[in-house]
Coordinates of C-alpha atoms in Angstrom, one line a residue:
X1239 CA 90.9 -29.1 -2.5
X1240 CA 94.3 -27.5 -3.0
X1241 CA 93.2 -26.0 -6.4
X1242 CA 90.3 -24.4 -4.7
X1243 CA 92.5 -22.7 -2.2
X1244 CA 95.0 -21.6 -4.9
X1245 CA 92.2 -20.0 -6.9
X1246 CA 90.9 -17.9 -4.1
X1247 CA 92.7 -14.6 -3.4
X1248 CA 92.2 -11.9 -0.8
X1249 CA 90.2 -8.9 -1.8
X1250 CA 92.5 -6.1 -2.9
X1251 CA 91.8 -2.4 -3.6
X1252 CA 91.7 -3.0 -7.4
X1253 CA 89.2 -5.9 -7.1
X1254 CA 85.8 -4.9 -8.5
X1255 CA 84.2 -7.2 -6.0
X1256 CA 85.8 -5.4 -3.1
X1257 CA 85.4 -1.7 -4.1
X1258 CA 83.7 -1.2 -7.4
X1259 CA 80.8 -3.6 -7.2
X1260 CA 78.1 -3.2 -9.8
X1261 CA 74.7 -4.9 -9.5
X1262 CA 72.0 -4.9 -12.2
X1263 CA 68.3 -5.4 -11.8
X1264 CA 66.9 -8.9 -12.5
X1265 CA 64.2 -9.8 -14.9
X1266 CA 60.6 -9.6 -13.6
X1267 CA 57.6 -10.1 -15.8
X1268 CA 54.3 -9.3 -14.0
X1269 CA 52.6 -7.8 -17.1
X1270 CA 53.4 -4.2 -16.5
X1271 CA 53.6 -1.9 -19.5
X1272 CA 57.2 -0.6 -19.2
X1273 CA 60.6 -1.9 -18.3
X1274 CA 63.1 -0.5 -15.8
X1275 CA 66.8 -1.3 -15.8
X1276 CA 68.8 -0.3 -12.7
X1277 CA 72.6 -0.4 -12.5
X1278 CA 73.9 0.1 -8.9
X1279 CA 77.5 1.1 -8.0
X1280 CA 79.4 1.3 -4.8
X1281 CA 78.3 0.5 -1.3
X1282 CA 75.6 -1.6 0.3
X1283 CA 73.5 1.5 1.0
X1284 CA 73.3 2.1 -2.7
X1285 CA 72.2 -1.5 -3.4
X1286 CA 69.5 -1.1 -0.7
X1287 CA 68.3 2.2 -2.2
X1288 CA 67.9 0.5 -5.6
X1289 CA 65.5 -1.9 -4.0
X1290 CA 63.5 1.0 -2.7
X1291 CA 63.5 2.6 -6.2
X1292 CA 62.4 -0.7 -7.8
X1293 CA 59.5 -0.9 -5.3
X1294 CA 58.4 2.7 -6.1
X1295 CA 58.6 2.2 -9.8
X1296 CA 56.8 -1.1 -9.6
X1297 CA 53.8 0.7 -8.1
X1298 CA 53.8 3.0 -11.2
X1299 CA 53.7 0.4 -14.0
X1300 CA 57.3 -0.8 -14.3
X1301 CA 58.7 -4.4 -14.3
X1302 CA 62.5 -4.7 -14.1
X1303 CA 64.8 -6.0 -16.7
X1304 CA 68.4 -7.3 -16.7
X1305 CA 69.0 -6.2 -20.4
X1306 CA 69.6 -2.5 -20.9
X1307 CA 68.5 -2.8 -24.6
X1308 CA 65.0 -3.9 -23.4
X1309 CA 64.6 -0.9 -21.0
X1310 CA 62.3 2.1 -21.4
X1311 CA 64.0 3.7 -18.4
X1312 CA 67.6 3.2 -17.4
X1313 CA 68.8 4.4 -13.9
X1314 CA 72.4 4.4 -12.7
X1315 CA 72.5 4.6 -8.9
X1316 CA 75.9 6.1 -8.4
X1317 CA 78.7 6.5 -5.8
X1318 CA 80.8 9.7 -5.3
X1319 CA 83.2 8.4 -2.7
X1320 CA 86.2 8.2 -5.1
X1321 CA 87.0 9.9 -8.4
X1322 CA 87.5 6.6 -10.3
X1323 CA 83.9 5.7 -9.4
X1324 CA 82.6 8.8 -11.0
X1325 CA 84.8 8.4 -14.1
X1326 CA 83.4 4.9 -14.4
X1327 CA 79.8 6.1 -14.4
X1328 CA 80.7 8.9 -16.9
X1329 CA 82.1 6.2 -19.3
X1330 CA 79.0 4.2 -18.8
X1331 CA 76.8 7.2 -19.6
X1332 CA 78.6 7.7 -22.9
X1333 CA 78.0 4.1 -23.8
X1334 CA 74.3 4.5 -22.9
X1335 CA 74.0 7.5 -25.1
X1336 CA 75.1 5.4 -28.1
X1337 CA 72.3 3.0 -27.2
X1338 CA 69.8 5.9 -26.8
X1339 CA 70.7 7.2 -30.2
X1340 CA 69.3 4.0 -31.6
X1341 CA 66.3 4.1 -29.2
X1342 CA 65.3 7.7 -28.8
X1343 CA 62.4 7.0 -26.5
X1344 CA 64.7 5.6 -23.8
X1345 CA 65.0 7.7 -20.6
X1346 CA 68.3 7.8 -18.8
X1347 CA 68.7 8.9 -15.2
X1348 CA 71.4 9.3 -12.6
X1349 CA 70.5 8.6 -9.0
X1350 CA 72.4 8.8 -5.7
X1351 CA 75.5 10.5 -4.4
X1352 CA 77.0 11.5 -7.8
X1353 CA 73.6 12.9 -8.9
X1354 CA 73.5 15.0 -5.7
X1355 CA 77.0 16.3 -6.1
X1356 CA 77.0 17.2 -9.8
X1357 CA 73.3 18.2 -10.0
X1358 CA 72.4 20.1 -13.1
X1359 CA 75.8 19.7 -14.7
X1360 CA 74.9 16.2 -16.0
X1361 CA 71.5 17.4 -17.1
X1362 CA 72.3 20.7 -18.8
X1363 CA 76.0 21.4 -19.4
X1364 CA 77.0 18.0 -20.6
X1365 CA 73.5 16.8 -21.6
X1366 CA 74.3 13.2 -20.7
X1367 CA 71.1 12.3 -18.9
X1368 CA 67.3 13.1 -18.8
X1369 CA 66.8 12.7 -15.0
X1370 CA 68.9 13.6 -12.0
X1371 CA 67.6 12.5 -8.6
X1372 CA 69.3 12.7 -5.2
X1373 CA 69.0 10.0 -2.5
X1374 CA 66.0 11.7 -0.8
X1375 CA 63.9 12.2 -3.9
X1376 CA 63.1 8.6 -5.0
X1377 CA 59.4 9.0 -4.3
X1378 CA 59.4 11.7 -7.0
X1379 CA 60.9 9.4 -9.7
X1380 CA 57.6 8.5 -11.4
X1381 CA 56.8 12.2 -11.8
X1382 CA 60.4 12.9 -13.0
X1383 CA 60.0 10.1 -15.6
X1384 CA 56.8 11.7 -16.9
X1385 CA 58.6 15.0 -17.2
X1386 CA 61.4 13.5 -19.1
X1387 CA 59.0 11.7 -21.4
X1388 CA 57.6 15.1 -22.3
X1389 CA 61.0 16.5 -22.9
X1390 CA 61.1 18.6 -19.7
X1391 CA 63.9 19.2 -17.3
X1392 CA 63.7 16.4 -14.6
X1393 CA 65.8 17.1 -11.5
X1394 CA 65.2 16.8 -7.8
X1395 CA 68.3 16.8 -5.5
X1396 CA 66.7 18.4 -2.4
X1397 CA 68.0 16.8 0.8
X1398 CA 65.4 15.9 3.4
X1399 CA 65.6 16.2 7.2
X1400 CA 63.1 13.3 7.8
X1401 CA 62.9 11.0 4.7
X1402 CA 63.7 7.4 5.7
X1403 CA 61.4 5.4 3.2
X1404 CA 60.2 3.5 6.3
X1405 CA 56.8 2.7 4.7
X1406 CA 58.3 1.2 1.4
X1407 CA 58.7 -2.5 1.2
X1408 CA 61.9 -3.0 -1.0
X1409 CA 61.8 -5.2 -4.1
X1410 CA 64.7 -7.5 -3.4
X1411 CA 67.1 -7.2 -6.4
X1412 CA 69.9 -9.8 -7.0
X1413 CA 68.6 -11.7 -4.0
X1414 CA 69.9 -15.1 -3.0
X1415 CA 66.7 -15.5 -0.9
X1416 CA 68.8 -16.0 2.2
X1417 CA 70.4 -12.6 3.1
X1418 CA 69.0 -9.1 2.8
X1419 CA 69.8 -5.5 3.7
X1420 CA 67.6 -3.4 6.0
X1421 CA 68.3 0.4 6.0
X1422 CA 67.9 1.7 9.5
X1423 CA 69.0 5.3 9.0
X1424 CA 70.0 7.8 6.4
X1425 CA 72.5 10.6 6.2
X1426 CA 75.6 11.3 8.3
X1427 CA 76.6 14.1 10.7
X1428 CA 80.2 13.1 11.2
X1429 CA 81.9 15.5 8.7
X1430 CA 85.1 13.5 8.3
X1431 CA 87.3 15.9 6.3
X1432 CA 87.9 13.4 3.4
X1433 CA 84.3 12.4 3.0
X1434 CA 81.6 13.7 0.6
X1435 CA 78.7 11.6 2.2
X1436 CA 77.3 14.4 4.5
X1437 CA 77.0 16.6 1.4
X1438 CA 75.4 14.0 -0.8
X1439 CA 73.1 12.2 1.7
X1440 CA 72.3 15.0 4.1
X1441 CA 71.8 15.1 7.8
X1442 CA 71.5 11.9 9.9
X1443 CA 68.0 10.6 10.8
X1444 CA 66.9 7.3 12.2
X1445 CA 64.1 5.1 11.0
X1446 CA 61.2 4.0 13.2
X1447 CA 62.4 0.8 15.0
X1448 CA 59.0 -0.9 14.7
X1449 CA 59.1 -0.6 10.9
X1450 CA 62.6 -2.2 11.0
X1451 CA 61.4 -5.1 13.1
X1452 CA 58.4 -5.6 10.9
X1453 CA 60.6 -5.7 7.8
X1454 CA 62.9 -8.2 9.5
X1455 CA 59.9 -10.4 10.5
X1456 CA 58.5 -10.2 6.9
X1457 CA 61.9 -11.3 5.5
X1458 CA 62.1 -14.2 8.0
X1459 CA 58.6 -15.3 7.1
X1460 CA 59.7 -15.4 3.4
X1461 CA 62.6 -17.7 4.1
X1462 CA 65.4 -15.2 4.7
X1463 CA 67.8 -16.2 7.4
X1464 CA 70.1 -13.2 7.7
X1465 CA 69.7 -9.4 7.7
X1466 CA 72.3 -6.7 7.7
X1467 CA 71.2 -3.4 9.3
X1468 CA 72.6 -0.5 7.3
X1469 CA 73.6 3.0 8.1
X1470 CA 76.5 5.4 7.5
X1471 CA 77.0 5.2 11.3
X1472 CA 74.8 2.7 12.9
X1473 CA 76.1 3.3 16.4
X1474 CA 74.5 6.8 16.4
X1475 CA 71.1 5.3 15.6
X1476 CA 68.6 7.1 18.0
X1477 CA 64.8 7.2 17.7
X1478 CA 62.2 8.5 20.0
X1479 CA 58.4 8.6 20.0
X1480 CA 58.8 12.3 20.8
X1481 CA 60.9 13.8 18.0
X1482 CA 61.4 17.0 20.1
X1483 CA 63.8 15.2 22.5
X1484 CA 66.0 13.7 19.8
X1485 CA 68.3 16.7 19.5
X1486 CA 68.8 16.7 23.3
X1487 CA 69.4 12.9 23.4
X1488 CA 71.8 13.1 20.5
X1489 CA 73.8 15.7 22.4
X1490 CA 73.6 13.8 25.6
X1491 CA 71.9 16.8 27.3
X1492 CA 68.5 15.5 28.1
X1493 CA 69.3 14.3 31.6
X1494 CA 71.5 17.4 32.4
X1495 CA 68.7 19.7 31.4
X1496 CA 66.1 17.8 33.4
X1497 CA 64.0 16.9 30.4
X1498 CA 60.9 14.9 31.4
X1499 CA 61.2 11.7 29.4
X1500 CA 58.3 9.9 31.3
X1501 CA 56.3 7.9 28.8
X1502 CA 58.7 8.7 25.9
X1503 CA 59.8 5.6 23.9
X1504 CA 63.5 5.9 23.2
X1505 CA 65.5 3.3 21.2
X1506 CA 69.3 3.4 20.7
X1507 CA 71.3 1.0 18.6
X1508 CA 71.8 -1.5 21.3
X1509 CA 68.0 -1.5 21.9
X1510 CA 67.3 -1.9 18.2
X1511 CA 69.8 -4.8 17.9
X1512 CA 67.9 -6.6 20.7
X1513 CA 64.5 -6.0 19.1
X1514 CA 65.6 -7.5 15.8
X1515 CA 67.4 -10.4 17.5
X1516 CA 64.1 -11.3 19.2
X1517 CA 62.4 -11.8 15.8
X1518 CA 63.7 -15.4 15.8
X1519 CA 66.8 -17.2 17.0
X1520 CA 67.2 -18.5 13.5
X1521 CA 67.5 -15.0 12.0
X1522 CA 71.1 -13.9 11.9
X1523 CA 71.8 -10.1 12.4
X1524 CA 74.8 -8.2 11.1
X1525 CA 75.3 -4.5 10.9
X1526 CA 77.4 -1.9 9.1
X1527 CA 79.1 0.5 9.5
X1528 CA 80.2 1.2 13.1
X1529 CA 82.1 4.4 14.0
X1530 CA 84.8 4.1 16.7
X1531 CA 83.8 7.4 18.3
X1532 CA 80.2 6.2 18.9
X1533 CA 80.3 2.4 19.5
X1534 CA 79.3 1.6 23.1
X1535 CA 79.8 -1.3 25.4
X1536 CA 76.0 -1.6 25.6
X1537 CA 76.2 -2.7 21.9
X1538 CA 79.0 -5.2 22.6
X1539 CA 77.1 -6.7 25.6
X1540 CA 73.9 -7.0 23.5
X1541 CA 76.0 -8.8 20.8
X1542 CA 77.3 -11.2 23.5
X1543 CA 73.8 -11.8 24.9
X1544 CA 72.3 -13.1 21.6
X1545 CA 73.9 -16.0 19.7
X1546 CA 72.1 -14.8 16.5
X1547 CA 73.8 -11.4 16.5
X1548 CA 77.0 -12.2 14.5
X1549 CA 80.3 -11.7 16.3
X1550 CA 81.7 -9.4 13.6
X1551 CA 82.3 -5.6 13.6
X1552 CA 83.4 -3.5 10.7
X1553 CA 85.3 -0.7 12.6
X1554 CA 87.0 1.7 10.1
X1555 CA 90.2 3.2 11.5
X1556 CA 91.4 5.0 8.4
X1557 CA 94.8 5.8 10.0
X1558 CA 96.9 4.6 12.9
X1559 CA 98.3 8.0 13.7
X1560 CA 96.5 10.4 16.1
X1561 CA 97.6 13.6 14.3
X1562 CA 96.4 12.2 10.9
X1563 CA 93.1 11.1 12.6
X1564 CA 92.7 14.6 13.9
X1565 CA 93.2 16.0 10.5
X1566 CA 90.6 13.6 9.2
X1567 CA 88.2 14.8 11.9
X1568 CA 87.6 11.3 13.0
X1569 CA 86.9 12.1 16.7
X1570 CA 89.2 9.6 18.3
X1571 CA 92.9 8.9 18.8
X1572 CA 95.0 5.9 18.2
X1573 CA 94.9 5.1 21.9
X1574 CA 91.1 5.4 22.1
X1575 CA 90.7 3.1 19.1
X1576 CA 92.9 0.4 20.7
X1577 CA 90.9 0.7 23.9
X1578 CA 87.7 -0.1 21.9
X1579 CA 89.4 -3.1 20.3
X1580 CA 90.4 -4.3 23.7
X1581 CA 86.8 -4.0 24.9
X1582 CA 85.6 -6.0 21.8
X1583 CA 88.1 -8.8 22.6
X1584 CA 87.2 -8.8 26.3
X1585 CA 83.4 -8.9 25.8
X1586 CA 83.1 -10.9 22.6
X1587 CA 86.3 -12.9 22.6
X1588 CA 89.4 -13.2 20.4
X1589 CA 87.4 -15.0 17.7
X1590 CA 85.2 -12.0 17.0
X1591 CA 85.8 -10.8 13.5
X1592 CA 87.1 -7.2 13.1
X1593 CA 87.6 -5.5 9.7
X1594 CA 88.6 -2.0 8.8
X1595 CA 89.0 0.7 6.2
X1596 CA 92.4 2.2 5.5
X1597 CA 93.4 5.3 3.7
X1598 CA 97.0 5.6 2.6
X1599 CA 98.6 9.0 1.9
X1600 CA 96.1 11.4 3.4
X1601 CA 97.0 15.0 3.3
X1602 CA 100.3 15.8 5.1
X1603 CA 100.8 12.1 6.1
X1604 CA 104.5 11.4 6.6
X1605 CA 106.3 8.0 6.1
X1606 CA 106.7 7.8 9.9
X1607 CA 102.9 8.3 10.4
X1608 CA 102.2 5.7 7.7
X1609 CA 104.3 3.3 9.8
X1610 CA 101.9 4.0 12.7
X1611 CA 99.1 2.5 10.6
X1612 CA 101.1 -0.6 10.0
X1613 CA 101.9 -1.1 13.7
X1614 CA 98.3 -0.6 14.6
X1615 CA 97.3 -3.2 12.1
X1616 CA 99.7 -5.6 13.7
X1617 CA 98.3 -4.9 17.1
X1618 CA 94.6 -5.2 16.2
X1619 CA 95.2 -8.2 13.8
X1620 CA 92.3 -7.4 11.4
X1621 CA 90.6 -10.3 9.7
X1622 CA 90.3 -8.3 6.5
X1623 CA 90.3 -4.6 5.4
X1624 CA 89.2 -2.4 2.5
X1625 CA 92.2 -0.4 1.5
X1626 CA 92.6 2.7 -0.7
X1627 CA 95.0 5.5 -1.3
X1628 CA 93.6 9.0 -0.7
X1629 CA 91.5 10.5 -3.5
X1630 CA 90.6 14.2 -3.0
X1631 CA 86.8 14.8 -3.4
X1632 CA 85.6 18.2 -4.4
X1633 CA 83.8 20.4 -1.7
X1634 CA 85.0 18.3 1.2
X1635 CA 86.7 20.1 4.1
X1636 CA 90.0 18.4 3.1
X1637 CA 89.7 19.7 -0.5
X1638 CA 88.9 23.2 0.8
X1639 CA 91.5 23.5 3.5
X1640 CA 94.3 21.1 2.9
X1641 CA 96.9 20.4 0.2
X1642 CA 96.8 16.9 -1.3
X1643 CA 100.6 16.9 -1.0
X1644 CA 101.5 13.2 -0.8
X1645 CA 102.9 12.2 -4.2
X1646 CA 100.9 9.6 -6.0
X1647 CA 103.8 7.1 -6.1
X1648 CA 104.2 7.5 -2.4
X1649 CA 100.5 6.8 -1.9
X1650 CA 100.7 3.7 -4.0
X1651 CA 103.8 2.4 -2.2
X1652 CA 102.2 2.9 1.2
X1653 CA 99.0 1.2 0.0
X1654 CA 100.9 -1.8 -1.3
X1655 CA 102.6 -2.1 2.1
X1656 CA 99.2 -2.0 3.8
X1657 CA 97.9 -4.7 1.4
X1658 CA 100.8 -7.0 1.9
X1659 CA 100.5 -6.8 5.7
X1660 CA 96.8 -7.3 5.6
X1661 CA 97.2 -10.5 3.5
X1662 CA 99.6 -11.8 6.1
X1663 CA 97.3 -10.9 9.0
X1664 CA 94.3 -12.4 7.2
X1665 CA 96.1 -15.7 6.7
X1666 CA 97.2 -15.7 10.4
X1667 CA 93.7 -15.1 11.6
X1668 CA 92.2 -17.7 9.3
X1669 CA 94.8 -20.3 10.4
X1670 CA 93.5 -19.9 13.9
X1671 CA 90.2 -21.2 12.7
X1672 CA 91.6 -24.4 11.3
X1673 CA 90.6 -27.4 13.4
X1674 CA 87.5 -25.8 14.7
X1675 CA 83.8 -26.2 14.0
X1676 CA 82.0 -23.2 12.5
X1677 CA 78.2 -22.7 12.1
X1678 CA 77.7 -21.7 8.5
X1679 CA 74.6 -20.2 6.8
X1680 CA 74.6 -21.6 3.3
X1681 CA 74.2 -18.8 0.7
X1682 CA 74.6 -20.8 -2.5
X1683 CA 77.1 -22.6 -4.6
X1684 CA 80.8 -21.9 -4.6
X1685 CA 82.0 -19.8 -7.5
X1686 CA 84.5 -22.5 -8.4
X1687 CA 82.3 -25.6 -8.4
X1688 CA 78.6 -26.6 -8.0
X1689 CA 79.9 -29.6 -6.0
X1690 CA 80.7 -27.1 -3.2
X1691 CA 78.5 -24.7 -1.2
X1692 CA 79.5 -21.4 0.3
X1693 CA 78.4 -19.5 3.3
X1694 CA 79.7 -17.3 6.1
X1695 CA 80.4 -18.0 9.8
X1696 CA 79.5 -15.6 12.6
X1697 CA 82.8 -13.7 12.0
X1698 CA 81.8 -12.9 8.4
X1699 CA 84.4 -15.3 6.9
X1700 CA 83.5 -17.2 3.8
X1701 CA 83.5 -21.0 4.3
X1702 CA 83.5 -23.6 1.4
X1703 CA 82.5 -27.2 1.9
X1704 CA 81.2 -30.2 -0.1
X1705 CA 77.5 -29.9 -1.0
X1706 CA 76.3 -33.4 0.0
X1707 CA 72.6 -33.1 0.9
X1708 CA 72.7 -29.5 2.1
X1709 CA 70.9 -26.6 0.4
X1710 CA 70.7 -22.8 0.4
X1711 CA 69.3 -21.4 3.7
X1712 CA 70.5 -24.3 5.9
X1713 CA 72.7 -23.9 8.9
X1714 CA 75.6 -26.3 8.7
X1715 CA 78.4 -27.1 11.2
X1716 CA 81.6 -27.3 9.3
X1717 CA 85.0 -28.5 10.5
X1718 CA 87.6 -26.3 8.9
X1719 CA 90.6 -28.2 7.6
X1720 CA 92.4 -25.7 5.4
X1721 CA 92.4 -22.0 4.6
X1722 CA 93.7 -19.3 2.4
X1723 CA 93.9 -15.6 3.4
X1724 CA 90.3 -15.1 2.3
X1725 CA 88.5 -18.4 2.7
X1726 CA 88.0 -21.3 5.1
X1727 CA 87.6 -24.8 3.7
X1728 CA 86.3 -27.8 5.4
X1729 CA 83.7 -30.6 5.7
X1730 CA 80.3 -30.8 7.3
X1731 CA 80.2 -32.6 10.7

């Protein structure tokens, strides 16, 4: 038991599992004529998009493969959130071009945020790829492949105001058969000054809630027991049967202007959570990501009402200083953020898991302002965080209007202080779970030993316990006896 604890470390910014995840398509052999290999980088939204791509390509004669050498078409679904992510993809493309020289018929494409940002540069100037497709053009991929097969330019990076892929049933890639992602919206309207997402994924639009509920029901019927509702900002989810009222609703002007909403079906995020929760009490619901300026007490009360809505919120703060938050265009102050955390604790209890994102060394941040981030962390007591130092992204408001004036060494030093504090806080929070029974959904075997199973509790904490007679997909009550900063360890009861 002690060795298991020793071998598990908290996720740090340089951990691939934390920040630079890469997932590849699995082998499928249904007799289709061509093979598709997908390599996905970055966030959960990208992994979800790759499942949509696999579904579209399956309808056009492609099975997937896990071996790039066996592929007829290779697609890299990319992330543009940080420079090192882009450099990693560029290095991978150079490697793929060596493979392509030995297999001239292979088609190589770049999808997603990096494709949208760099557009024709990858296709024409550097001649690294055959296809460039943005996040809203995946329906066009079969045609783009045909164009590339014929030696033509194949690019589509147009951003849509209404594409949600609501009618496409994703092919579950890398699935454990227990947990799955459901995309509920696309795009982002927030315009945080450091972020490239609004420029690479377009304007915000919400998916029809009934298609979301149907997808959740289908997953449950197939044996899945947990779904994560995905959006860049899930709290701003808003759908209406009358699209004309959405702009008014989004601006909170419908009532003020006396808009007649009689007979109009309107669903906000709290309403959507409830609809999905009612699919089955045995289907757990998680969601990501919340935005502090948009989360409501209606959402918190809905979470409290339903046991199967997990008591965990990822609530990125980015900085603990109000001036820096204003420079980031986050739309809230330090004081407002702490009020939200107080509401979470009041409505959902002290055991509700809260995680965050932190950026060290944003433009003009001083040492004193960095200290405000540390004091906020101590007050909130995050269960875990994703932590980075600021990396300027081209074409963002910060890149256009601000100087990236914090020296790299200062950024790294501040980041290490954030990491050290978070490790301490994570351990303290986990120690509070020792001696308590947790309901755990089994996701599979522990990475360390097939004699142990792993799963998460409602607060999104990984729990490891002896396998005994339990299996993947079971709910198991586990008495936690020991912990590390990242993991709870116990025995079934």
